[in-house]
PDB file of C-alpha atoms in Angstrom:
ATOM      1  CA  MET A 300      70.753  19.350 131.677  1.00 43.00           C
ATOM      2  CA  HIS A 301      68.853  19.015 134.957  1.00 42.00           C
ATOM      3  CA  ALA A 302      69.792  22.435 136.376  1.00 47.00           C
ATOM      4  CA  PRO A 303      66.481  24.207 135.529  1.00 46.00           C
ATOM      5  CA  THR A 304      64.502  21.466 137.279  1.00 41.00           C
ATOM      6  CA  VAL A 305      66.742  21.644 140.352  1.00 42.00           C
ATOM      7  CA  ARG A 306      66.504  25.464 140.430  1.00 45.00           C
ATOM      8  CA  ALA A 307      62.723  25.345 140.061  1.00 44.00           C
ATOM      9  CA  THR A 308      62.395  22.729 142.811  1.00 46.00           C
ATOM     10  CA  SER A 309      64.620  24.812 145.092  1.00 48.00           C
ATOM     11  CA  ARG A 310      62.556  27.932 144.366  1.00 47.00           C
ATOM     12  CA  LEU A 311      59.298  26.146 145.102  1.00 44.00           C
ATOM     13  CA  ALA A 312      60.729  24.856 148.382  1.00 45.00           C
ATOM     14  CA  ALA A 313      61.863  28.395 149.279  1.00 43.00           C
ATOM     15  CA  ILE A 314      58.381  29.740 148.531  1.00 43.00           C
ATOM     16  CA  ALA A 315      56.747  27.078 150.703  1.00 42.00           C
ATOM     17  CA  ILE A 316      59.100  27.807 153.604  1.00 42.00           C
ATOM     18  CA  ALA A 317      58.669  31.583 153.294  1.00 40.00           C
ATOM     19  CA  ALA A 318      54.879  31.257 153.047  1.00 41.00           C
ATOM     20  CA  ALA A 319      54.761  29.004 156.103  1.00 40.00           C
ATOM     21  CA  ALA A 320      56.900  31.482 158.028  1.00 39.00           C
ATOM     22  CA  GLY A 321      54.654  34.350 156.929  1.00 37.00           C
ATOM     23  CA  THR A 322      57.534  36.244 155.283  1.00 35.00           C
ATOM     24  CA  LEU A 323      56.215  36.082 151.730  1.00 34.00           C
ATOM     25  CA  ILE A 324      53.275  38.329 150.918  1.00 36.00           C
ATOM     26  CA  TRP A 325      51.587  37.933 147.553  1.00 34.00           C
ATOM     27  CA  SER A 326      49.579  40.726 146.062  1.00 34.00           C
ATOM     28  CA  PRO A 327      48.117  41.087 142.586  1.00 33.00           C
ATOM     29  CA  ALA A 328      49.799  43.637 140.345  1.00 34.00           C
ATOM     30  CA  GLN A 329      48.313  47.116 140.354  1.00 32.00           C
ATOM     31  CA  ALA A 330      48.975  49.983 137.989  1.00 30.00           C
ATOM     32  CA  ALA A 331      50.907  52.914 139.412  1.00 32.00           C
ATOM     33  CA  THR A 332      49.685  56.418 138.635  1.00 34.00           C
ATOM     34  CA  GLY A 333      51.108  57.669 135.342  1.00 39.00           C
ATOM     35  CA  GLN A 334      53.046  54.483 134.618  1.00 40.00           C
ATOM     36  CA  ALA A 335      50.292  52.076 133.561  1.00 39.00           C
ATOM     37  CA  ASP A 336      50.822  52.736 129.860  1.00 40.00           C
ATOM     38  CA  LYS A 337      54.549  51.905 130.053  1.00 47.00           C
ATOM     39  CA  TYR A 338      55.122  49.467 132.874  1.00 52.00           C
ATOM     40  CA  GLY A 339      53.252  46.886 134.895  1.00 64.00           C
ATOM     41  CA  PRO A 340      54.135  46.222 138.513  1.00 64.00           C
ATOM     42  CA  GLY A 341      54.258  42.856 140.211  1.00 69.00           C
ATOM     43  CA  TYR A 342      56.105  40.895 142.835  1.00 71.00           C
ATOM     44  CA  ALA A 343      58.851  38.451 141.942  1.00 76.00           C
ATOM     45  CA  ILE A 344      59.682  35.539 144.217  1.00 81.00           C
ATOM     46  CA  PRO A 345      63.026  35.759 146.073  1.00 77.00           C
ATOM     47  CA  ASP A 346      66.082  35.340 143.842  1.00 85.00           C
ATOM     48  CA  SER A 347      64.155  35.100 140.577  1.00 91.00           C
ATOM     49  CA  GLU A 348      66.537  34.765 137.668  1.00 94.00           C
ATOM     50  CA  GLY A 349      66.416  36.857 134.533  1.00 96.00           C
ATOM     51  CA  TYR A 350      67.409  35.082 131.334  1.00 98.00           C
ATOM     52  CA  ALA A 351      68.860  36.337 128.044  1.00 98.00           C
ATOM     53  CA  ASP A 352      66.102  34.603 126.080  1.00 98.00           C
ATOM     54  CA  ARG A 353      62.642  33.306 126.938  1.00 98.00           C
ATOM     55  CA  SER A 354      64.115  29.978 127.985  1.00 97.00           C
ATOM     56  CA  CYS A 355      65.491  28.600 131.260  1.00 95.00           C
ATOM     57  CA  ARG A 356      68.279  27.105 129.134  1.00 96.00           C
ATOM     58  CA  SER A 357      69.559  30.522 128.036  1.00 98.00           C
ATOM     59  CA  ALA A 358      72.236  32.537 129.836  1.00 98.00           C
ATOM     60  CA  ILE A 359      71.311  34.061 133.190  1.00 97.00           C
ATOM     61  CA  ARG A 360      71.722  37.850 133.050  1.00 97.00           C
ATOM     62  CA  GLY A 361      70.945  38.605 136.687  1.00 96.00           C
ATOM     63  CA  GLN A 362      68.330  38.324 139.420  1.00 93.00           C
ATOM     64  CA  LEU A 363      65.424  40.091 141.056  1.00 90.00           C
ATOM     65  CA  ASP A 364      65.670  40.143 144.834  1.00 84.00           C
ATOM     66  CA  GLY A 365      62.013  39.340 145.402  1.00 69.00           C
ATOM     67  CA  ALA A 366      61.013  42.949 145.969  1.00 68.00           C
ATOM     68  CA  PHE A 367      58.379  44.856 144.044  1.00 79.00           C
ATOM     69  CA  SER A 368      59.461  44.999 140.399  1.00 84.00           C
ATOM     70  CA  TRP A 369      58.311  46.724 137.220  1.00 85.00           C
ATOM     71  CA  PHE A 370      57.794  44.763 134.026  1.00 89.00           C
ATOM     72  CA  VAL A 371      57.842  46.436 130.631  1.00 92.00           C
ATOM     73  CA  CYS A 372      55.997  43.808 128.619  1.00 94.00           C
ATOM     74  CA  TRP A 373      55.351  40.093 128.227  1.00 95.00           C
ATOM     75  CA  GLY A 374      55.844  37.530 125.490  1.00 97.00           C
ATOM     76  CA  TYR A 375      55.564  33.845 124.703  1.00 97.00           C
ATOM     77  CA  GLY A 376      58.594  31.610 124.976  1.00 97.00           C
ATOM     78  CA  GLU A 377      59.606  28.176 126.141  1.00 96.00           C
ATOM     79  CA  ALA A 378      57.340  26.514 128.698  1.00 94.00           C
ATOM     80  CA  HIS A 379      58.743  26.830 132.235  1.00 93.00           C
ATOM     81  CA  PRO A 380      57.852  25.156 135.567  1.00 89.00           C
ATOM     82  CA  GLY A 381      54.652  27.254 135.649  1.00 85.00           C
ATOM     83  CA  ARG A 382      53.476  25.182 132.674  1.00 86.00           C
ATOM     84  CA  ASN A 383      52.847  28.132 130.440  1.00 92.00           C
ATOM     85  CA  GLY A 384      55.159  29.928 128.055  1.00 96.00           C
ATOM     86  CA  ILE A 385      54.675  33.473 129.332  1.00 96.00           C
ATOM     87  CA  TRP A 386      57.751  35.538 130.173  1.00 96.00           C
ATOM     88  CA  TYR A 387      58.079  39.107 131.479  1.00 95.00           C
ATOM     89  CA  TRP A 388      60.742  41.611 130.353  1.00 95.00           C
ATOM     90  CA  THR A 389      62.311  43.765 133.078  1.00 93.00           C
ATOM     91  CA  ARG A 390      65.443  45.506 134.289  1.00 92.00           C
ATOM     92  CA  LEU A 391      67.174  43.193 136.751  1.00 93.00           C
ATOM     93  CA  ASP A 392      68.810  44.254 140.016  1.00 91.00           C
ATOM     94  CA  ASP A 393      72.259  44.454 138.371  1.00 93.00           C
ATOM     95  CA  GLY A 394      70.913  46.846 135.712  1.00 93.00           C
ATOM     96  CA  ALA A 395      70.854  44.271 132.908  1.00 96.00           C
ATOM     97  CA  TRP A 396      67.616  43.546 131.049  1.00 96.00           C
ATOM     98  CA  GLY A 397      66.203  40.046 131.157  1.00 97.00           C
ATOM     99  CA  ASN A 398      63.256  37.711 130.737  1.00 97.00           C
ATOM    100  CA  VAL A 399      61.625  36.391 133.919  1.00 95.00           C
ATOM    101  CA  PRO A 400      59.334  33.356 133.686  1.00 95.00           C
ATOM    102  CA  ALA A 401      55.737  33.987 134.731  1.00 94.00           C
ATOM    103  CA  VAL A 402      56.031  31.293 137.404  1.00 92.00           C
ATOM    104  CA  ASP A 403      58.359  33.701 139.270  1.00 91.00           C
ATOM    105  CA  VAL A 404      56.021  36.695 139.069  1.00 89.00           C
ATOM    106  CA  ASN A 405      52.798  37.236 140.976  1.00 85.00           C
ATOM    107  CA  SER A 406      50.741  39.197 138.484  1.00 81.00           C
ATOM    108  CA  GLY A 407      47.318  37.867 139.421  1.00 81.00           C
ATOM    109  CA  ARG A 408      47.008  36.203 136.005  1.00 86.00           C
ATOM    110  CA  ASP A 409      49.210  35.511 133.004  1.00 90.00           C
ATOM    111  CA  PRO A 410      49.698  37.544 131.020  1.00 92.00           C
ATOM    112  CA  ALA A 411      49.288  40.397 133.472  1.00 88.00           C
ATOM    113  CA  SER A 412      46.166  42.421 132.801  1.00 85.00           C
ATOM    114  CA  GLY A 413      46.875  45.665 130.942  1.00 86.00           C
ATOM    115  CA  LEU A 414      50.532  44.883 130.239  1.00 90.00           C
ATOM    116  CA  ARG A 415      51.396  45.051 126.549  1.00 92.00           C
ATOM    117  CA  GLY A 416      52.957  42.221 124.594  1.00 95.00           C
ATOM    118  CA  CYS A 417      56.496  42.540 123.275  1.00 93.00           C
TER     119      CYS A 417
END
């Protein structure tokens, strides 16, 4: 029952450590040439989890390694540690599709500008 809170606290600690060490670079999402109408880019924090549903209580389908990622669309779901209910849909590193909470994505604003709803 407390796993999402523990995971979120661990993630926030990892972000603080990485930021202090200068290894985490945040940049607002920018549209790539020819892809803006289909996908929206952004950076996910290290080891962001992708969920089956728009809820941290749903099954984990995979992770994003913290590298630059493409997001297909966004939608409302359960509130997450970012205190909003915005989730992004993407292909995870293992090839599965999943929902990533907005708190784990640096898009500049939520929902990401120009990214369609789904």
